[in-house]
XYZ file of C-alpha atoms in Angstrom:
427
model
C 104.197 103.851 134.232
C 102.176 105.015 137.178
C 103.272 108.334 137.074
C 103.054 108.598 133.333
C 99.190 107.678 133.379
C 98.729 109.768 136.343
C 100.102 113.072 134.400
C 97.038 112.248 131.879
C 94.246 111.647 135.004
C 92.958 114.455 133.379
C 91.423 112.409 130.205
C 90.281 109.536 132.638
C 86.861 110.517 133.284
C 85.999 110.930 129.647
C 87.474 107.708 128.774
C 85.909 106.101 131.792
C 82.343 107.307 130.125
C 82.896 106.207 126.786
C 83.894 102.821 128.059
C 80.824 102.435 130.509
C 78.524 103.438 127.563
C 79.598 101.108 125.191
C 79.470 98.432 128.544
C 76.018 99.113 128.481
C 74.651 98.650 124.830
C 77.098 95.377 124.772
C 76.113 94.630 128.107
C 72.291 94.247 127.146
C 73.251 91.587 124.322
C 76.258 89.350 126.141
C 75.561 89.903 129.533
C 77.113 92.310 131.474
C 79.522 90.436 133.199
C 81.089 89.023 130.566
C 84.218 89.354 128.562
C 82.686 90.495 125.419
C 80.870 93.180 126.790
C 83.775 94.505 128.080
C 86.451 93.601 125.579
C 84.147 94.989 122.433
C 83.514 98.578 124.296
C 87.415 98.882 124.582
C 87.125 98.191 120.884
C 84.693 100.105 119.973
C 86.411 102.884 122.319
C 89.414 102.475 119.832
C 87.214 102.882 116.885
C 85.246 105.972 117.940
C 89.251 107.517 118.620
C 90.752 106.712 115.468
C 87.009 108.242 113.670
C 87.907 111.345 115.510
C 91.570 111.420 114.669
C 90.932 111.079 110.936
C 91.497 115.293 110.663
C 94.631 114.450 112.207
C 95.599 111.493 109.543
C 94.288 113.651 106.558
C 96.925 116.643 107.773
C 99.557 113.629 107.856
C 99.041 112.509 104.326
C 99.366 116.443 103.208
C 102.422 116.928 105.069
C 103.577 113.790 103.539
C 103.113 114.590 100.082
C 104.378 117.818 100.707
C 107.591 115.797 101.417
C 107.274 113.913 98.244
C 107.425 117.216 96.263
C 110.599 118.038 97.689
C 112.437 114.396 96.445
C 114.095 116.464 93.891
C 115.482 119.105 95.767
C 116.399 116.563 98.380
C 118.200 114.930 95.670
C 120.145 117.528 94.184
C 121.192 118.573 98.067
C 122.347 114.798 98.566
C 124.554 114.813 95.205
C 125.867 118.489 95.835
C 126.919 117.829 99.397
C 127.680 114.124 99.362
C 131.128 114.225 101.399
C 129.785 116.741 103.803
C 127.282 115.026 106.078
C 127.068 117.919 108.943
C 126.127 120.365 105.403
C 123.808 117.992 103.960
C 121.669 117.814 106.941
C 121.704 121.794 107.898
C 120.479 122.254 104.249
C 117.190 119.578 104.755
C 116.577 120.853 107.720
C 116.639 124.300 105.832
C 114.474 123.218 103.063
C 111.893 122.089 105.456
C 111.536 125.351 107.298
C 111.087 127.456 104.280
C 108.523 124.672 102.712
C 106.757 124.335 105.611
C 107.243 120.835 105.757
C 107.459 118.529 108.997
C 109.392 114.926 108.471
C 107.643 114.669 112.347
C 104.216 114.723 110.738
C 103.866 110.740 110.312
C 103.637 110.061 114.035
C 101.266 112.968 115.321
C 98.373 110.148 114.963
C 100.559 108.250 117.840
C 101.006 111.126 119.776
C 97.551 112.138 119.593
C 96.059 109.198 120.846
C 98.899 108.510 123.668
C 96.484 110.514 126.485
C 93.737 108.057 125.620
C 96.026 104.848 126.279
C 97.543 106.294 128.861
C 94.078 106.916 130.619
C 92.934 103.725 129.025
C 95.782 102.162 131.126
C 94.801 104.244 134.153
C 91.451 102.993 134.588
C 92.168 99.035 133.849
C 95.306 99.751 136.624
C 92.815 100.934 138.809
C 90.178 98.262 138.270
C 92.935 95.481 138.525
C 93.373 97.493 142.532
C 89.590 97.569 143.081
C 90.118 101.043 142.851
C 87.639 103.419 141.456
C 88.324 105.231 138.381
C 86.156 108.027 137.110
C 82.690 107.227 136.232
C 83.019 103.632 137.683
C 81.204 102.519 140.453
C 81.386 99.345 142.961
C 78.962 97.530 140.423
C 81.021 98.307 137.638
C 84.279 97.407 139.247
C 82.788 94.357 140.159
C 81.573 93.509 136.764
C 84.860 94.484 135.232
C 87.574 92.377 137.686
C 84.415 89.099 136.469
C 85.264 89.508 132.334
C 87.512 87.607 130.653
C 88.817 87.591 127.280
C 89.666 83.819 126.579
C 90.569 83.194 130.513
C 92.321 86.037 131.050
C 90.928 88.732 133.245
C 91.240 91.928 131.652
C 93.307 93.772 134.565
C 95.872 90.566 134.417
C 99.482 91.312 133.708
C 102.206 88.849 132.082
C 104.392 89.737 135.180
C 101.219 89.559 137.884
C 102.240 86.681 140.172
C 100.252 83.742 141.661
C 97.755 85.452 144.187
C 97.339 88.143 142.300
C 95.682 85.821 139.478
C 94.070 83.323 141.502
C 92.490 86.812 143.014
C 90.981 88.066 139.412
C 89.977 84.358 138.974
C 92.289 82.909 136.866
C 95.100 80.790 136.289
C 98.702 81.684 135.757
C 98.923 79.900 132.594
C 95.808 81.035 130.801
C 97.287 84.716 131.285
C 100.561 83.940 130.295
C 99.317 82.416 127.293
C 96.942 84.951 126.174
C 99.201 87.898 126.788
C 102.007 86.454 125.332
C 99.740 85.795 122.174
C 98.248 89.132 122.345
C 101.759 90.700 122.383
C 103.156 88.675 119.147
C 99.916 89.666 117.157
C 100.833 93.598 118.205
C 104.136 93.451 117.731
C 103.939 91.587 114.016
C 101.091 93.732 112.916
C 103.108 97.106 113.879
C 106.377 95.291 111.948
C 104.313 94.622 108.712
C 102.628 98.083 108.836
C 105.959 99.767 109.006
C 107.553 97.482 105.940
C 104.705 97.714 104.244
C 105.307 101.646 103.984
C 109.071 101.212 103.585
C 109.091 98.506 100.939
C 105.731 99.360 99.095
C 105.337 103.356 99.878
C 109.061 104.767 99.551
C 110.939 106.150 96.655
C 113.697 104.511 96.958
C 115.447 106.966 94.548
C 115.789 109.377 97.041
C 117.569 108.590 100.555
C 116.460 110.998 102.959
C 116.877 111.148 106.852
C 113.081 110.905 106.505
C 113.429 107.271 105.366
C 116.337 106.372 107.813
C 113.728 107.353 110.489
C 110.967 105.570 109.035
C 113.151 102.281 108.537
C 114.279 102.754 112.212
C 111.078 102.475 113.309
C 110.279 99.318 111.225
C 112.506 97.298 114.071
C 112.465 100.094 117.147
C 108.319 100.027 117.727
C 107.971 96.270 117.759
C 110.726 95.614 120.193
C 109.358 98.607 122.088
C 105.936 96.773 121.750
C 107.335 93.069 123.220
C 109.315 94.662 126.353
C 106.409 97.093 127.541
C 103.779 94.693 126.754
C 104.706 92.048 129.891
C 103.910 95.238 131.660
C 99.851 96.159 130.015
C 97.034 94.581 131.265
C 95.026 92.578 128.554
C 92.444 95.502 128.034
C 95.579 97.327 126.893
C 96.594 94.848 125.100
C 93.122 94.904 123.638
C 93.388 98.576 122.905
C 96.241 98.671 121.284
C 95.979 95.523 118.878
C 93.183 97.186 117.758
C 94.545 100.290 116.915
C 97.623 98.864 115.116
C 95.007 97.060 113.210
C 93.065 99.734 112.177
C 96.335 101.608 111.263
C 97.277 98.757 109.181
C 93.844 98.668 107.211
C 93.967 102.136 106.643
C 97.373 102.609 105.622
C 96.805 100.004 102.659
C 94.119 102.020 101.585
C 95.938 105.062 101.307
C 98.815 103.136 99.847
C 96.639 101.508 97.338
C 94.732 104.514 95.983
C 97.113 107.422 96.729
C 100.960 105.987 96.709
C 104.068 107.884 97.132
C 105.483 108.713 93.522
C 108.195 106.651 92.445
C 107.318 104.113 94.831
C 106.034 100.384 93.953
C 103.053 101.222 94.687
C 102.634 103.729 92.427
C 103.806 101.642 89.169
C 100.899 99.377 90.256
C 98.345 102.146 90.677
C 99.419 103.518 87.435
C 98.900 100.300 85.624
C 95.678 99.812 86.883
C 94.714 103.172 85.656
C 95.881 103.228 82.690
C 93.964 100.059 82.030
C 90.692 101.615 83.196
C 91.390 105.027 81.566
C 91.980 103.258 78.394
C 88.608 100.761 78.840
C 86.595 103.690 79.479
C 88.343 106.618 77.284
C 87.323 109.186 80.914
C 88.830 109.574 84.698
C 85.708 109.176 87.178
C 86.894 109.850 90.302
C 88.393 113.091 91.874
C 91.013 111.875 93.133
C 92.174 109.988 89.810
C 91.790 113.570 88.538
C 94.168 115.176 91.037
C 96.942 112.684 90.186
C 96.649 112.876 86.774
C 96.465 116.342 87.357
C 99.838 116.865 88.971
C 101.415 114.271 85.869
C 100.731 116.747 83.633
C 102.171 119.516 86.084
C 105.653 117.876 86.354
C 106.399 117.922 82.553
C 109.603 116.599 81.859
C 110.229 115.776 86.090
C 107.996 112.478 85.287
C 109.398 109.308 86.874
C 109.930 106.057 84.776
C 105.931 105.104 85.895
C 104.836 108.074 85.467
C 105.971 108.134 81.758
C 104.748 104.634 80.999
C 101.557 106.056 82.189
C 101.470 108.811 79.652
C 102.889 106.667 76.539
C 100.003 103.875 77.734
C 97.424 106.946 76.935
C 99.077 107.961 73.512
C 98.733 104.686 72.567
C 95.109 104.595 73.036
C 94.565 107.894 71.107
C 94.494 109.786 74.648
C 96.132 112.824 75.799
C 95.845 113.752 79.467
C 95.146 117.266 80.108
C 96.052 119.998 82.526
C 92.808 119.822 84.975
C 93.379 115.550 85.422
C 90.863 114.833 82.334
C 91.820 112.704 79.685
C 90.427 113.769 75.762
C 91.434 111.871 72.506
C 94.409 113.027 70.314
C 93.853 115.161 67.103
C 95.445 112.515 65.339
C 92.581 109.779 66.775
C 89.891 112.251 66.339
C 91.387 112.431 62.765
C 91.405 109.213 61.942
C 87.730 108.570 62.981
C 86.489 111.181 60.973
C 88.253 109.497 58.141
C 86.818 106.478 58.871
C 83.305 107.998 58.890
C 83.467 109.428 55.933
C 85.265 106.894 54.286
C 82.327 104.908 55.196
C 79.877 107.057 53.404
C 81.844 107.138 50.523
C 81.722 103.753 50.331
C 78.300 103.052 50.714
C 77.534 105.234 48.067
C 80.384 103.851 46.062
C 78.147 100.673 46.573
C 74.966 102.330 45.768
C 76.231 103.753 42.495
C 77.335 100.330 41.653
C 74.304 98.746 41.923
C 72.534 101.500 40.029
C 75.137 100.732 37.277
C 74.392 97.267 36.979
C 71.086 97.897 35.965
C 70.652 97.521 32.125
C 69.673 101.138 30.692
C 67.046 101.801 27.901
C 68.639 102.448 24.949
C 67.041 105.094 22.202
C 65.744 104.826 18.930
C 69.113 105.832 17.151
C 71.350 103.945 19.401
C 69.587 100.680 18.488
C 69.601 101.246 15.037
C 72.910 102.079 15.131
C 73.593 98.545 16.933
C 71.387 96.852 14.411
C 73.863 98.201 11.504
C 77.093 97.294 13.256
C 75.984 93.702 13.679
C 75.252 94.130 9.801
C 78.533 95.044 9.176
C 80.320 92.477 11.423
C 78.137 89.554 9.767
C 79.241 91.051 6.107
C 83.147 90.894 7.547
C 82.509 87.944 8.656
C 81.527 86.455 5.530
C 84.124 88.194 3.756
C 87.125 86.590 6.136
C 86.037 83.154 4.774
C 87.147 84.091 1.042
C 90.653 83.389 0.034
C 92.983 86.129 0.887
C 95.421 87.458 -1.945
C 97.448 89.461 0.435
C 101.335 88.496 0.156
C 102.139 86.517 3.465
C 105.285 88.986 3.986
C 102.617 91.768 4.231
C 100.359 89.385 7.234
C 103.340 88.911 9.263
C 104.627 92.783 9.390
C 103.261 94.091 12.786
C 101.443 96.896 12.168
C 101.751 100.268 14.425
C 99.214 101.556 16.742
C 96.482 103.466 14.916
C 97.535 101.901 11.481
C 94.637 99.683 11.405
C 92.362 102.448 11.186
C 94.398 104.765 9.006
C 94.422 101.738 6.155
C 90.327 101.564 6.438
C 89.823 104.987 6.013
C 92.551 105.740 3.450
C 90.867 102.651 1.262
C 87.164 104.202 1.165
C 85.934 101.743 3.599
C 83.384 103.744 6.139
C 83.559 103.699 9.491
C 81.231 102.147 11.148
C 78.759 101.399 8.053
C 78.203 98.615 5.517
C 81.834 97.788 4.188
C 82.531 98.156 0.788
C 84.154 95.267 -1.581
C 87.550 96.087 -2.614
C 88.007 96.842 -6.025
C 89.479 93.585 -9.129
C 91.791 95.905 -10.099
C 93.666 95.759 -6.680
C 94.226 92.086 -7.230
């Protein structure tokens, strides 16, 4: 390990700065001698690498969706060569060189920050010594061999003996203890990040040497973590907690609003935006936009969430649209047209109504004309109360439609006037 931290020297000075600078605006608060000083800047030394590495994660998540869009013709390479192992492989590794695609890309944020733990390690080896180490002086190394973090110096090693301890002042027990701690937490944290992105992130459709590498290092980097960790001093340990917590944090973002398609995570994102879609009839956020965006694109390639997705818009009266915006169907549109103008119809329907129920002024003619016909009804009247003559045979025969009338007119009786008496001779 001495030799591997010594090939990256070259990074110790800058490291050493950034650390002593971040000692001294902690110092001023805690004290300088103290574990906290020294324990945040290490943090804080983590934080400021993983804000410059973000470049570096944002070219990862490219190169991994440019993976994703090559599920189906990893697919179709898997069923076409599925006895021929040796074939299968030489035709991946074919279809990433001519897509451009790297199934290396996911761990470039681990290689890029290895010369900064390395030199990391470098300078608390050093300081554990009471060597010098770039920009730190006597005072410094003094200060530094004082902290603790919980008891436990921050050069001291799970393997350090006795006098070596007792030296850093500290006890045997209160290292072991910490360390041992410190080296579960890393080694769980690194296990859930990695099943969280094989159980959660995956499209488990698809088996790809990509995956098998991915679930390998689900189990490989946490062993890996629990036998070199006896061997890092606590600031290490420090350091790289830190980072696999960061890396955790940040990896359920991305899983949360940009999943893998055909993953888990996806069907949930999906659902959520559906719902929101729906609630607000729009997509608000760029990102929404590009997804939506590249739904459309895939046509008839949609997964099972992705379809869901779509038939949860058409049943809101939504259509998405080819640049991620969502619009209403012609047949919603349609229908609320209708229903507008069906609702002026009927409030004039309503209107006319009410204008109808008003009584209207009748002319001069039209009353007299009333006046007459109650005239005549009173004279019917009357008449009705004499005796009738008529055979009963001719009451019961039902008469036709219209016949009524034709009889009145065919015996002189006027229509609508004063009726006139029938005649003795028709008795």
């Amino acid at each position: 390990m001495d030799t591997i931290a010594s090939f990256f020297s070259f990074i110790t000075t800058p490291v050493s700065w950034v650390i002593v600078q971040f000692h001294a605006v902690y110092g001023a608060i805690f004290g300088p001698n103290t574990g906290w000083a020294w324990g945040l800047a290490i943090v804080s030394l983590v934080i400021l690498i993983r804000i410059c590495l973000i470049p570096l994660f944002v070219k990862q998540i490219k190169a991994t969706r440019a993976m994703q869009t090559l599920q189906p013709e990893m697919k179709k390479i898997q069923e076409r060569y599925k006895n021929d192992k040796q074939r299968q492989s030489e035709e991946m590794m074919k279809l990433y060189k001519d897509s451009g695609t790297n199934p290396l890309s996911s761990c470039l944020p681990i290689l890029a920050q290895s010369p900064f733990f390395f030199a990391l390690y470098h300078v608390l080896n050093g300081i554990a010594s009471g060597k010098k180490i770039g920009v730190i002086n006597d005072s410094l190394l003094e200060s530094a061999r004082q902290a603790h973090i919980f008891g436990a110096p921050l050069a001291a090693k799970f393997k350090d003996g006795a006098d070596t301890i007792h030296a850093l002042g500290a006890s045997v027990t209160d290292v072991r203890v910490v360390t041992v701690i410190m080296i579960v937490m890393m080694s769980a944290s690194q296990f859930y990040t990695q099943r969280q992105l094989m159980t959660k992130n995956v499209d488990t459709t698809v088996k790809t040497p990509f995956m098998q590498q991915q679930k390998m290092l689900m189990y490989v980097f946490p062993v890996m973590f629990a036998v070199f960790g006896i061997n890092f001093p606590v600031g290490v340990l420090v350091y790289w907690l830190t980072t696999n917590v960061w890396t955790m944090g940040q990896q359920m973002y991305v899983i949360r609003n940009n999943p893998t398609p055909g993953s888990k995570a996806q069907a949930a994102y999906l659902e959520r935006l559906a719902k929101h879609v729906t609630h607000h009839g729009k997509v608000r956020r760029r990102s929404e936009k590009t997804i939506v965006k590249a739904i459309v694109t895939k046509g008839r390639d949609r997964n099972e969430f992705e379809r869901k997705f779509v038939n949860a818009l058409n049943k809101a009266g939504l259509v998405a649209q080819a640049d991620g915006t969502v619009t209403k169907s012609a047949a919603q549109a349609a229908v609320q047209a209708e229903d507008g103008a069906v609702t002026g119809t009927t409030a004039a329907t309503a209107a006319a109504a009410a204008r109808r129920q008003q009584p209207k002024r009748q002319s001069k003619s039209q009353r007299q004309s009333g006046g007459t016909k109650q005239a005549g009804d009173s004279l019917s009247l009357e008449k009705s109360d004499e005796p009738q003559d008529a055979p009963p045979t001719a009451a019961k025969q039902p008469q036709k439609p219209g016949s009524g009338t034709r009889s009145k007119a065919q015996s002189g009786q006027r229509k609508g006037g004063p009726q006139r008496p029938k005649s003795p001779s028709k008795k």
